[in-house]
């Protein structure tokens, strides 16, 4: 594996910043929808990162 770090150190600040922006939305249903998209995106990024890390680990083990 070339590198390893905690994905939360990247995702959590981005989510916090995005929700700061969405906090300026005054229409509650729109704010709720935007926050849901932000959370879904964060979950997707974390899942994809984990899948890539698992794949990388598998390929590294197989190559030896």
PDB file of C-alpha atoms in Angstrom:
ATOM      1  CA  UNK A   1       0.000   0.000   0.000  1.00  0.00           C
ATOM      2  CA  UNK A   2       1.447   3.347  -1.007  1.00  0.00           C
ATOM      3  CA  UNK A   3      -0.117   5.430   1.726  1.00  0.00           C
ATOM      4  CA  UNK A   4      -2.528   5.108   4.591  1.00  0.00           C
ATOM      5  CA  UNK A   5      -4.402   7.816   6.407  1.00  0.00           C
ATOM      6  CA  UNK A   6      -7.677   8.301   8.178  1.00  0.00           C
ATOM      7  CA  UNK A   7     -10.257   9.379   5.597  1.00  0.00           C
ATOM      8  CA  UNK A   8     -12.159  11.228   8.313  1.00  0.00           C
ATOM      9  CA  UNK A   9      -9.364  13.797   8.502  1.00  0.00           C
ATOM     10  CA  UNK A  10     -10.348  14.796   4.973  1.00  0.00           C
ATOM     11  CA  UNK A  11     -14.101  14.221   4.945  1.00  0.00           C
ATOM     12  CA  UNK A  12     -15.175  15.619   8.297  1.00  0.00           C
ATOM     13  CA  UNK A  13     -13.767  19.148   7.775  1.00  0.00           C
ATOM     14  CA  UNK A  14     -15.320  19.212   4.306  1.00  0.00           C
ATOM     15  CA  UNK A  15     -18.705  18.210   5.737  1.00  0.00           C
ATOM     16  CA  UNK A  16     -18.396  20.831   8.454  1.00  0.00           C
ATOM     17  CA  UNK A  17     -17.615  23.535   5.894  1.00  0.00           C
ATOM     18  CA  UNK A  18     -20.434  22.441   3.602  1.00  0.00           C
ATOM     19  CA  UNK A  19     -22.917  22.453   6.473  1.00  0.00           C
ATOM     20  CA  UNK A  20     -21.764  25.920   7.468  1.00  0.00           C
ATOM     21  CA  UNK A  21     -22.750  26.999   3.980  1.00  0.00           C
ATOM     22  CA  UNK A  22     -26.057  25.094   4.065  1.00  0.00           C
ATOM     23  CA  UNK A  23     -26.787  26.718   7.425  1.00  0.00           C
ATOM     24  CA  UNK A  24     -27.337  29.955   5.511  1.00  0.00           C
ATOM     25  CA  UNK A  25     -30.297  28.453   3.676  1.00  0.00           C
ATOM     26  CA  UNK A  26     -33.461  29.814   5.246  1.00  0.00           C
ATOM     27  CA  UNK A  27     -36.017  27.515   3.623  1.00  0.00           C
ATOM     28  CA  UNK A  28     -36.054  24.517   5.951  1.00  0.00           C
ATOM     29  CA  UNK A  29     -37.047  21.796   3.432  1.00  0.00           C
ATOM     30  CA  UNK A  30     -34.274  22.945   1.086  1.00  0.00           C
ATOM     31  CA  UNK A  31     -31.742  23.040   3.940  1.00  0.00           C
ATOM     32  CA  UNK A  32     -32.767  19.543   5.011  1.00  0.00           C
ATOM     33  CA  UNK A  33     -32.384  18.255   1.451  1.00  0.00           C
ATOM     34  CA  UNK A  34     -28.978  19.889   1.018  1.00  0.00           C
ATOM     35  CA  UNK A  35     -27.764  18.457   4.336  1.00  0.00           C
ATOM     36  CA  UNK A  36     -28.967  15.009   3.251  1.00  0.00           C
ATOM     37  CA  UNK A  37     -26.985  15.302   0.017  1.00  0.00           C
ATOM     38  CA  UNK A  38     -23.893  16.394   1.971  1.00  0.00           C
ATOM     39  CA  UNK A  39     -24.220  13.404   4.325  1.00  0.00           C
ATOM     40  CA  UNK A  40     -24.817  10.996   1.439  1.00  0.00           C
ATOM     41  CA  UNK A  41     -21.785  12.325  -0.400  1.00  0.00           C
ATOM     42  CA  UNK A  42     -19.624  11.921   2.711  1.00  0.00           C
ATOM     43  CA  UNK A  43     -20.812   8.333   3.150  1.00  0.00           C
ATOM     44  CA  UNK A  44     -20.127   7.598  -0.514  1.00  0.00           C
ATOM     45  CA  UNK A  45     -16.596   9.016  -0.342  1.00  0.00           C
ATOM     46  CA  UNK A  46     -15.839   7.000   2.793  1.00  0.00           C
ATOM     47  CA  UNK A  47     -17.205   3.797   1.245  1.00  0.00           C
ATOM     48  CA  UNK A  48     -15.277   4.274  -2.001  1.00  0.00           C
ATOM     49  CA  UNK A  49     -12.072   5.055  -0.122  1.00  0.00           C
ATOM     50  CA  UNK A  50     -12.489   1.917   1.990  1.00  0.00           C
ATOM     51  CA  UNK A  51     -13.143  -0.180  -1.117  1.00  0.00           C
ATOM     52  CA  UNK A  52     -10.036   1.221  -2.827  1.00  0.00           C
ATOM     53  CA  UNK A  53      -7.917   0.591   0.260  1.00  0.00           C
ATOM     54  CA  UNK A  54      -9.197  -2.999   0.473  1.00  0.00           C
ATOM     55  CA  UNK A  55      -8.487  -3.550  -3.211  1.00  0.00           C
ATOM     56  CA  UNK A  56      -5.019  -2.054  -2.861  1.00  0.00           C
ATOM     57  CA  UNK A  57      -4.286  -4.334   0.074  1.00  0.00           C
ATOM     58  CA  UNK A  58      -5.491  -7.375  -1.869  1.00  0.00           C
ATOM     59  CA  UNK A  59      -3.404  -6.514  -4.936  1.00  0.00           C
ATOM     60  CA  UNK A  60      -0.329  -5.891  -2.799  1.00  0.00           C
ATOM     61  CA  UNK A  61      -0.689  -9.262  -1.063  1.00  0.00           C
ATOM     62  CA  UNK A  62      -1.277 -11.056  -4.371  1.00  0.00           C
ATOM     63  CA  UNK A  63       1.773  -9.476  -6.012  1.00  0.00           C
ATOM     64  CA  UNK A  64       4.197 -10.839  -3.406  1.00  0.00           C
TER      65      UNK A  64
END
